[in-house]
Short mmCIF file of C-alpha atoms in Angstrom, two decimals:
data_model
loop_
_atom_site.label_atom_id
_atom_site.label_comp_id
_atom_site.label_asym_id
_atom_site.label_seq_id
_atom_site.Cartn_x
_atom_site.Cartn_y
_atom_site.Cartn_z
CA UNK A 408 140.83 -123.53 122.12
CA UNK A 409 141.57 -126.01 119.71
CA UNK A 410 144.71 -125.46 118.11
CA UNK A 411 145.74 -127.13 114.94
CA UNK A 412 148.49 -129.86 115.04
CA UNK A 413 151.69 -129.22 115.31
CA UNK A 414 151.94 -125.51 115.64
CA UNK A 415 153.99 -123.40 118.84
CA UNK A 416 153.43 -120.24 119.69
CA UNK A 417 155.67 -117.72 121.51
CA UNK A 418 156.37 -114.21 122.26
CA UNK A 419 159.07 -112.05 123.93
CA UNK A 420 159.36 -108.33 125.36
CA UNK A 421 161.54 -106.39 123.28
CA UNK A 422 160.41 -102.91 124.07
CA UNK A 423 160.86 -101.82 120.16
CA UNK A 424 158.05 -99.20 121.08
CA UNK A 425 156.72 -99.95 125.01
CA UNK A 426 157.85 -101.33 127.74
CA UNK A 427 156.77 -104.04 129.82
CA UNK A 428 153.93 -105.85 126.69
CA UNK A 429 155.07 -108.41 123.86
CA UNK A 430 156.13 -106.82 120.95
CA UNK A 431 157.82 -109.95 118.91
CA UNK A 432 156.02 -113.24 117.96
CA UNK A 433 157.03 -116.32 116.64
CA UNK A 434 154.38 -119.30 115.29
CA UNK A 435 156.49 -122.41 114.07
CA UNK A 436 155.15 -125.51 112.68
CA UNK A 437 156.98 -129.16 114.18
CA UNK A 438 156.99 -129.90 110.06
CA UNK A 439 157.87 -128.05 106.70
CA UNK A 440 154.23 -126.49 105.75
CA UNK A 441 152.71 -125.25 102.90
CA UNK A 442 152.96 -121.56 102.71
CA UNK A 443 150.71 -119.38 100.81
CA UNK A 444 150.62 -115.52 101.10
CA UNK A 445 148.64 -112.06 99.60
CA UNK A 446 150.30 -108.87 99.95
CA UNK A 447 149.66 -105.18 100.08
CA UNK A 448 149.36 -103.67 96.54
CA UNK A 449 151.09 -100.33 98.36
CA UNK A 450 154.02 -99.12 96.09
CA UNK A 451 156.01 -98.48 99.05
CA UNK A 452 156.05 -101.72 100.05
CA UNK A 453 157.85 -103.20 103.41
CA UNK A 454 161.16 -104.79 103.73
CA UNK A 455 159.51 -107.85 105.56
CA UNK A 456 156.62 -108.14 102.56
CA UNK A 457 159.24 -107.99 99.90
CA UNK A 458 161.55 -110.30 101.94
CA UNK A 459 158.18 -112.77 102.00
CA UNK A 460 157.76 -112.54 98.15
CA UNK A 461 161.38 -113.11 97.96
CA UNK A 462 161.33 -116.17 100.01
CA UNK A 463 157.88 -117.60 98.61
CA UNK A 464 159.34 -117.27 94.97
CA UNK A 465 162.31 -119.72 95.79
CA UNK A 466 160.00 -122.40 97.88
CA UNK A 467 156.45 -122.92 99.03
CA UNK A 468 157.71 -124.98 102.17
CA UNK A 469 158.32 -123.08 105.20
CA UNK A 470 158.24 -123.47 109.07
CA UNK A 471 157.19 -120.20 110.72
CA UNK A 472 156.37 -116.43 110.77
CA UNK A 473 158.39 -114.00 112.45
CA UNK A 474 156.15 -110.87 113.26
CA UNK A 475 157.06 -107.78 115.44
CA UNK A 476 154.90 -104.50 116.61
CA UNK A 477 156.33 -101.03 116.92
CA UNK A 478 158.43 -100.78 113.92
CA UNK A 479 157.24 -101.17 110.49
CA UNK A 480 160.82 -101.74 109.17
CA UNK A 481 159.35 -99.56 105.51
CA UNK A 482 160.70 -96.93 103.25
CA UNK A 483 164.31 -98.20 104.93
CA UNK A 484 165.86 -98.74 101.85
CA UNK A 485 168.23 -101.71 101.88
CA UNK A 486 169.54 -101.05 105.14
CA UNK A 487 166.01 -102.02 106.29
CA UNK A 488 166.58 -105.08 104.11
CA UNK A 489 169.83 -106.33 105.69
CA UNK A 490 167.74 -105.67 109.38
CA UNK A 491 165.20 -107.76 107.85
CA UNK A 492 167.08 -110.40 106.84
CA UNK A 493 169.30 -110.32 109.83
CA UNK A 494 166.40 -110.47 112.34
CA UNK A 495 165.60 -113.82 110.49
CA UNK A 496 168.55 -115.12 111.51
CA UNK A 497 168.76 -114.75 114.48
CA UNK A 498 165.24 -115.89 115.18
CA UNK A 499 166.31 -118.79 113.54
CA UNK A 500 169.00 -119.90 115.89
CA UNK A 501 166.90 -119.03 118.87
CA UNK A 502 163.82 -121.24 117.38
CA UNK A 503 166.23 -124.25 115.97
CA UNK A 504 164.94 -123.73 112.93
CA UNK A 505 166.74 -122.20 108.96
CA UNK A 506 166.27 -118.40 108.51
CA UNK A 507 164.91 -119.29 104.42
CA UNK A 508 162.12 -121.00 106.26
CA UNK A 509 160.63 -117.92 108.40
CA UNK A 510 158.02 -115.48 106.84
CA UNK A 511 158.58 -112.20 108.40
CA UNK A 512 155.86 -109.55 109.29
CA UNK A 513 156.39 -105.96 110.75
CA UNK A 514 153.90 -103.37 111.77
CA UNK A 515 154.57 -99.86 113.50
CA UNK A 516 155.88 -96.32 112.16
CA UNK A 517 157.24 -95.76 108.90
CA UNK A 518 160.61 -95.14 108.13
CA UNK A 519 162.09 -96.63 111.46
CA UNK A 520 165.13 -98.65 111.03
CA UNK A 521 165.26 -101.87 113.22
CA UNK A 522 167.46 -101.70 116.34
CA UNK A 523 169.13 -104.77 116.26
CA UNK A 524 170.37 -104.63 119.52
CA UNK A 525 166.65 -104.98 120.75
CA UNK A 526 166.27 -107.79 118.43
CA UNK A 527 169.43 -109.66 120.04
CA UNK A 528 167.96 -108.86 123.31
CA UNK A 529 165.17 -111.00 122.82
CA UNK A 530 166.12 -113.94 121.27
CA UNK A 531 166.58 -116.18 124.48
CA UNK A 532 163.39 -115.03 125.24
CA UNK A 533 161.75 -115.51 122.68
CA UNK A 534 163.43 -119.54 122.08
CA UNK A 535 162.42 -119.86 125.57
CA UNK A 536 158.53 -119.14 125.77
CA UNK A 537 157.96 -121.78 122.21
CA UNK A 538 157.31 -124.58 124.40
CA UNK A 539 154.53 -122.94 126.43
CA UNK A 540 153.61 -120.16 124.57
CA UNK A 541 150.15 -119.38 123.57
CA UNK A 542 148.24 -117.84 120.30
CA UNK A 543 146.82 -115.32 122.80
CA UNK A 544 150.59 -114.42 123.67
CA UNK A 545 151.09 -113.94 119.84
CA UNK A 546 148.74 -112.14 118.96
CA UNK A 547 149.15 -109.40 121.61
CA UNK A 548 152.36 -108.77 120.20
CA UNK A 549 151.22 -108.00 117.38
CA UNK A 550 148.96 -105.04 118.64
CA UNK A 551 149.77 -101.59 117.85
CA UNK A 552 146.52 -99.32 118.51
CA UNK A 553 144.63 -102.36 118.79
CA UNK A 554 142.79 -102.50 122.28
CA UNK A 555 142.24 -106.61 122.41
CA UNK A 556 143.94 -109.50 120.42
CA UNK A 557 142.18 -111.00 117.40
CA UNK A 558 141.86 -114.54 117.28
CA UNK A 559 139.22 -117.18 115.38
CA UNK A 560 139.24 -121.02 115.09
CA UNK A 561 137.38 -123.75 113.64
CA UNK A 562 136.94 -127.70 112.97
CA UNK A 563 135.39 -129.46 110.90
CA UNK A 564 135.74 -133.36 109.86
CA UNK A 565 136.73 -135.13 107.01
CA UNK A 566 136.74 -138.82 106.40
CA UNK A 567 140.46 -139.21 107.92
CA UNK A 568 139.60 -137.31 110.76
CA UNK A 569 139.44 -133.64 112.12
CA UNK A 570 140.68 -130.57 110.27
CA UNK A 571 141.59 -127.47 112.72
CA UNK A 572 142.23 -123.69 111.66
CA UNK A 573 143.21 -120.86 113.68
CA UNK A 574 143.76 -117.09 112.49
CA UNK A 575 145.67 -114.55 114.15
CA UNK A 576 145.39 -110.97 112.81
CA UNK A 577 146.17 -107.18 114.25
CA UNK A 578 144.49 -104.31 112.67
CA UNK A 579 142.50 -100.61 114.11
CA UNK A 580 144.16 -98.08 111.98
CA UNK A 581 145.51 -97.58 108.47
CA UNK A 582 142.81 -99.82 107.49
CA UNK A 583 141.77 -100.42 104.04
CA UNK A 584 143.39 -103.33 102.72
CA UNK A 585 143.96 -103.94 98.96
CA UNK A 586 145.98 -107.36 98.57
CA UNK A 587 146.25 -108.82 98.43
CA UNK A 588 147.87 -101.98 108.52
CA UNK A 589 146.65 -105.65 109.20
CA UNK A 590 148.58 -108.65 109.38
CA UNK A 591 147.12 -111.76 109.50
CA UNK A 592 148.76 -115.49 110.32
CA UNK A 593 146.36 -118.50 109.07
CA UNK A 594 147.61 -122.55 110.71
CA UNK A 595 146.09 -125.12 109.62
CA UNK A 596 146.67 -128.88 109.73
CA UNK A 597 145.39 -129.83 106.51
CA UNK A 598 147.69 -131.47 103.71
CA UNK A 599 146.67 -130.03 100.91
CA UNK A 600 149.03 -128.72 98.29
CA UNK A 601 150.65 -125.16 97.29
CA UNK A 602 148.82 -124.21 94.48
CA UNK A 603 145.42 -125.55 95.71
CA UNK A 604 146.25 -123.22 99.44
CA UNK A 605 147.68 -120.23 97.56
CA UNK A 606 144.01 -119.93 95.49
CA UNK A 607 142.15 -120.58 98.45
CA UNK A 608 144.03 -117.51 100.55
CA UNK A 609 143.53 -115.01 97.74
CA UNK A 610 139.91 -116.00 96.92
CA UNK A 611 139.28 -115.83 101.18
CA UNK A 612 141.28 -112.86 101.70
CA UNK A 613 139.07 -111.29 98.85
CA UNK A 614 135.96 -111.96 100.28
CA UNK A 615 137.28 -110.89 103.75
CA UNK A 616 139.99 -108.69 104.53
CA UNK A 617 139.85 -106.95 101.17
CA UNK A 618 135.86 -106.37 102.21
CA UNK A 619 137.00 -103.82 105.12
CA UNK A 620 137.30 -100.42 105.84
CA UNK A 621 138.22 -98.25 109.07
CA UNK A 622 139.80 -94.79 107.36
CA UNK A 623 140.75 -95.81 103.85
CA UNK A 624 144.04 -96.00 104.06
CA UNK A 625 145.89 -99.26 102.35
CA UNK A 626 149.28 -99.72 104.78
CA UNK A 627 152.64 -100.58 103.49
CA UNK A 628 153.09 -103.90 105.39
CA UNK A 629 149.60 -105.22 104.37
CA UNK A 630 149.52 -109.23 104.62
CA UNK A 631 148.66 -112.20 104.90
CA UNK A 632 150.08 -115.51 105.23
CA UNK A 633 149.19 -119.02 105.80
CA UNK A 634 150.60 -122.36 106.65
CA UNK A 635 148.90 -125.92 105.94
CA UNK A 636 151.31 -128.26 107.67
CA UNK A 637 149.32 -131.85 107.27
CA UNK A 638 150.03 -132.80 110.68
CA UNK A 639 146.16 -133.63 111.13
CA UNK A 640 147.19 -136.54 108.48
CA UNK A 641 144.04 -135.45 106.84
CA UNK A 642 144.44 -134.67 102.83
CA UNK A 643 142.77 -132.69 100.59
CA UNK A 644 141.95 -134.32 97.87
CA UNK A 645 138.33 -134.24 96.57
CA UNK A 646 136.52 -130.83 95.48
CA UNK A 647 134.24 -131.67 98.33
CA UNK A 648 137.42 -132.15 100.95
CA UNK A 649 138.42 -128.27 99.26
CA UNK A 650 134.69 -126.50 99.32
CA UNK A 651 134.63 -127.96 103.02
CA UNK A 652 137.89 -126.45 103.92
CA UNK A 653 137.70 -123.24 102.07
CA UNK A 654 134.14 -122.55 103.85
CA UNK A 655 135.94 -122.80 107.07
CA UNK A 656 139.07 -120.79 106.11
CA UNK A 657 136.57 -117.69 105.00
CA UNK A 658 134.97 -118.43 107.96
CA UNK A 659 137.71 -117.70 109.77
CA UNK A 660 139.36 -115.05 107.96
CA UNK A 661 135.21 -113.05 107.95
CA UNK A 662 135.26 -113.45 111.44
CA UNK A 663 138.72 -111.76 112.01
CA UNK A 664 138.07 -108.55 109.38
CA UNK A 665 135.23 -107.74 111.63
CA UNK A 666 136.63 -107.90 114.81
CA UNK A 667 139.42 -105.40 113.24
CA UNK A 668 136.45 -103.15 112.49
CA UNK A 669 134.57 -103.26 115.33
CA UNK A 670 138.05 -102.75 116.87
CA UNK A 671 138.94 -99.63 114.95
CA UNK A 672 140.21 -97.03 116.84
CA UNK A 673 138.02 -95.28 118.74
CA UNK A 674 135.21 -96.97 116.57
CA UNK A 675 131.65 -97.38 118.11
CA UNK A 676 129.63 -98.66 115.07
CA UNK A 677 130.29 -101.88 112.18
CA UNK A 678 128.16 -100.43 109.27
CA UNK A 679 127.25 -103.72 106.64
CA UNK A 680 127.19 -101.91 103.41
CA UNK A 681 125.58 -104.26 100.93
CA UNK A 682 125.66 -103.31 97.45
CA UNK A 683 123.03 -105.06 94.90
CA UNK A 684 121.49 -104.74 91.49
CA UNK A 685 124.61 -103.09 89.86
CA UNK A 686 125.71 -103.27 86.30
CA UNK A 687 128.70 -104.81 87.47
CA UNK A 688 130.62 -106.22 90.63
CA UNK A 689 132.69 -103.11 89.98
CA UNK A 690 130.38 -100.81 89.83
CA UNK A 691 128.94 -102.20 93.04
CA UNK A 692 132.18 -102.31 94.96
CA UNK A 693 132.51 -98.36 94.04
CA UNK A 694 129.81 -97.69 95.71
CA UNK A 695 130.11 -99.44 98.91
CA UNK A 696 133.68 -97.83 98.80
CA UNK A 697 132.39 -94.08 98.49
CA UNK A 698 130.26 -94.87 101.33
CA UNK A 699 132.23 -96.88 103.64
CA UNK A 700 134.97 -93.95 103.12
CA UNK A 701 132.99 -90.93 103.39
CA UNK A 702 133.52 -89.21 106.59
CA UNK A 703 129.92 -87.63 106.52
CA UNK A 704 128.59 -90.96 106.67
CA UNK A 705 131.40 -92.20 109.44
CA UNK A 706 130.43 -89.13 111.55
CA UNK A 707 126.48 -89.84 110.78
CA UNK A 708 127.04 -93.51 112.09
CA UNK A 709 129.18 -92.42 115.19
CA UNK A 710 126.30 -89.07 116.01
CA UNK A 711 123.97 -92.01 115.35
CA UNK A 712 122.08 -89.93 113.18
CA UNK A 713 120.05 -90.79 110.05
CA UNK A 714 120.97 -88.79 107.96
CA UNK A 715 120.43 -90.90 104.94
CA UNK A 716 121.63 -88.05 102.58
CA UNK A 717 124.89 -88.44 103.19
CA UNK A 718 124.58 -92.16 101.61
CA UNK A 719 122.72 -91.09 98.45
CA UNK A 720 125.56 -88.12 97.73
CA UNK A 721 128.01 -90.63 98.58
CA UNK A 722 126.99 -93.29 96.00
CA UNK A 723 126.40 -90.63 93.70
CA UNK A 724 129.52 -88.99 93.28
CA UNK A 725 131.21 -92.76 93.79
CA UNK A 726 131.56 -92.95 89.97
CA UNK A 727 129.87 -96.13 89.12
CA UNK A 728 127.66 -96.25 86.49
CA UNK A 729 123.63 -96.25 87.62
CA UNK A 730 120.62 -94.06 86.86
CA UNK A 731 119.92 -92.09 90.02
CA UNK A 732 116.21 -92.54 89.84
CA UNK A 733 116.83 -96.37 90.32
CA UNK A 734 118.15 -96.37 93.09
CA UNK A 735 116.68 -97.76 96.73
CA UNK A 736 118.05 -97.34 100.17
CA UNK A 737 117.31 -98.80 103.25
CA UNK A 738 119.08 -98.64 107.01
CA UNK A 739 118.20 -101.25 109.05
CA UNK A 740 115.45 -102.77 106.90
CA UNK A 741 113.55 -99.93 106.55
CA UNK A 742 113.38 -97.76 103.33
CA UNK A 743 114.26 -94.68 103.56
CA UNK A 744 114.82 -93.66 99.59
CA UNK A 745 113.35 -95.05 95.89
CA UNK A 746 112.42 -93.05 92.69
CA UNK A 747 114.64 -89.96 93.55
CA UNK A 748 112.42 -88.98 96.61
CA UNK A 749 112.49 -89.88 100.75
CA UNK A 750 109.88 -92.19 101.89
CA UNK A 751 106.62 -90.69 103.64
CA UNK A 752 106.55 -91.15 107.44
CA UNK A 753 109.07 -89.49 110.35
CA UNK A 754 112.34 -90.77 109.75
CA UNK A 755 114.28 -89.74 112.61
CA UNK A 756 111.65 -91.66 115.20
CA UNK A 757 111.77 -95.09 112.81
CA UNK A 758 115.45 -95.04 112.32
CA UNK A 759 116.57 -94.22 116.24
CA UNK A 760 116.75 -97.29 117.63
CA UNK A 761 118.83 -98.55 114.46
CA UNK A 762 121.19 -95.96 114.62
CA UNK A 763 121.89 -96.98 118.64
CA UNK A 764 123.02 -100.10 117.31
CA UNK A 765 126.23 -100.88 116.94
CA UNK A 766 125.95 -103.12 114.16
CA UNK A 767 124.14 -100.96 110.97
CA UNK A 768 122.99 -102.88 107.79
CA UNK A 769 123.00 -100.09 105.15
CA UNK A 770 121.23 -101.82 101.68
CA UNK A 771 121.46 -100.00 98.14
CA UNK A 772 119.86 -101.07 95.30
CA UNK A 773 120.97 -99.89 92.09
CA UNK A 774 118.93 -101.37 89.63
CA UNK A 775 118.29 -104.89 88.15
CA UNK A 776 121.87 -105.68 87.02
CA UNK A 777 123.74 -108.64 87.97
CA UNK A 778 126.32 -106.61 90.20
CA UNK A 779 127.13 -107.22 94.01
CA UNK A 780 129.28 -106.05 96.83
CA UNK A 781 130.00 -106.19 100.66
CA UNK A 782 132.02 -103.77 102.55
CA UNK A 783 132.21 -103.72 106.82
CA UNK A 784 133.09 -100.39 107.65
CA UNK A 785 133.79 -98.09 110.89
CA UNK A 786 132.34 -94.83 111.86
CA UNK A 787 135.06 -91.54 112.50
CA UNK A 788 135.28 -90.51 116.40
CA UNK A 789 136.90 -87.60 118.04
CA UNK A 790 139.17 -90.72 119.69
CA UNK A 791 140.48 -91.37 116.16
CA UNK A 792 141.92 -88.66 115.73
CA UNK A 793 143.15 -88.06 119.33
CA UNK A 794 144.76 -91.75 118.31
CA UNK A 795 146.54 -90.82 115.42
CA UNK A 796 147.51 -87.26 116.26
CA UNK A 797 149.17 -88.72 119.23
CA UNK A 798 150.38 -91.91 117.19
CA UNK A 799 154.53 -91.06 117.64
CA UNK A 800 154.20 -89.79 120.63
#
């Protein structure tokens, strides 16, 4: 793995939820960074994503993220605040390193307070694993329900030298992100400045994260962050050097959303949903919503059954704005709907070995407008809700 410049890793047992796994992570950069970040849209929105809005508002410089599983530290009023805040600190001391420079990142049950005595716990640990800590380490302490850590890299070179990126994300449940319960940690070695990284994250995290579905549900600890730390001695500087890097960074980021839905719990299928010919990008994205969400269509994909009706009811009660008679629908390349009426030919036989697949394209045509959209999205298993019945227990 090729890990960009000037970035440690570590992790430490803390037992917040379980015993005996990594549950607290710590990624710090040898250098002030550039920090860029897109958060959850949630109302109720965490104490560690309104501490990283707070922090990002006074600087775009920091040194690290500070991410923990098995408490979500929201809905704790200030208390969970203070926590926050005090967690920070202590990290800090532990990692040599100025509490206002750590992003902080929490996933796990609502409405748990931190207990700090945990947190204090693992410190030493968690100062002693930076020097030989790896992103695999941090990323499994990041799982929750996840059942394998999420992790993507790439290079590319420049005409100073080589460029690295590496992404780090969790995610299985409580998945519909709207940013900006995933978090995601971008390093890169790029120097490239704050405005320039902050536009790139939102526009990647749009076509990415923000393009994924697993139950519909937008979490209230939602985000992503991202440090650019120059180490690589490599700027950005021409719109070239920026289409180059930004290609990569999506890269990166597309790669990650679909490992969180083909991890999603007790998913079997990754169902493409592309969206074309709309009036609008909205009306498009509506549609590939109301589809990706339905649980008809979830429990069609997981039965593997083609029951392409469930689709056409789904974009048709999805709101957007499209004459029914318009639209065309095919699974797997083959049509299967146009002018209101089901193709000719046996169905069931041509669409069975599609429907064994575990990756499903599923292509609607609305009409001849302009409008687009992409959504990856999960089927719904008996597992998923064993999972989340069972979720505090």
């Amino acid at each position: 793995m090729k890990i960009p410049q000037g970035f440690r890793f570590s992790a430490a047992q803390a037992g917040f939820k379980h015993q005996g796994r990594y549950d607290l992570a710590a990624i710090v950069s040898d250098r002030p960074a550039i920090a860029a970040g897109v958060f959850t849209t949630n109302k109720f929105q965490a104490a560690p994503v309104l501490q990283c809005k707070a922090l990002l508002a006074k600087s775009d410089t920091m040194r690290g993220f500070l991410a923990n599983s098995g408490q979500a530290n929201a809905c704790t009023g200030e208390q969970g605040m203070e926590n926050c805040r005090e967690s920070l600190t202590m990290a800090a001391q532990a990692l040599n390193l100025e509490a206002d420079t750590l992003l902080p990142a929490s996933t796990g049950v609502i409405g748990a307070h931190f207990d700090m005595d945990k947190w204090r716990n693992a410190m030493p640990e968690l100062g002693r694993n930076l020097p030989t800590g790896t992103p695999e380490d941090a990323a499994r302490a990041i799982m929750t329900t996840d059942t394998m850590p999420k992790i993507a890299e790439a290079g590319f070179q420049l005409d100073g030298g080589e460029v690295r990126l590496l992404g780090l994300c969790k995610g299985a449940g409580m998945i519909s992100p709207n940013m900006a319960t995933m978090l995601g940690f971008i390093c890169c070695d790029a120097n490239i400045s704050a405005e320039a990284w902050q536009i790139m994250l939102r526009d990647c995290a749009n076509l990415s994260f923000n393009r994924v579905t697993v139950d519909g549900d937008t979490s209230t600890n939602d985000c992503v962050l991202a440090l650019a730390n120059g180490a690589s001695g490599v700027a950005i500087e021409s719109e070239d050097d920026y289409m180059l890097l930004r290609k990569h960074l999506l890269e990166v980021m597309e790669e990650l959303a679909y490992k969180i839905v083909m991890d999603a719990e007790g998913g079997t299928k990754v169902a493409f949903i592309e969206v074309a010919g709309a009036r609008t990008d909205e009306d498009a994205e509506l549609v590939a919503r109301a589809v990706g969400n339905s649980p008809l269509v979830k429990t069609a994909l997981f039965g593997c059954d083609p029951n392409w009706g469930r689709i056409v009811a789904a974009a048709g009660r999805s709101g957007a704005n499209f004459r029914a008679e318009a639209m065309v629908l095919k699974i797997g390349g083959v049509l299967v709907f146009r002018n209101g009426t089901p193709e000719p030919g046996n169905m069931d036989d041509l669409l069975a070995p599609i429907m064994n697949e575990r990756d499903i394209v599923i292509s609607i045509r609305l009409g001849t407008g302009p409008g687009s959209a992409m959504l990856l999205a999960s089927d719904l298993s008996r597992d998923y809700v064993s999972i989340n019945a069972d979720y505090r227990s």
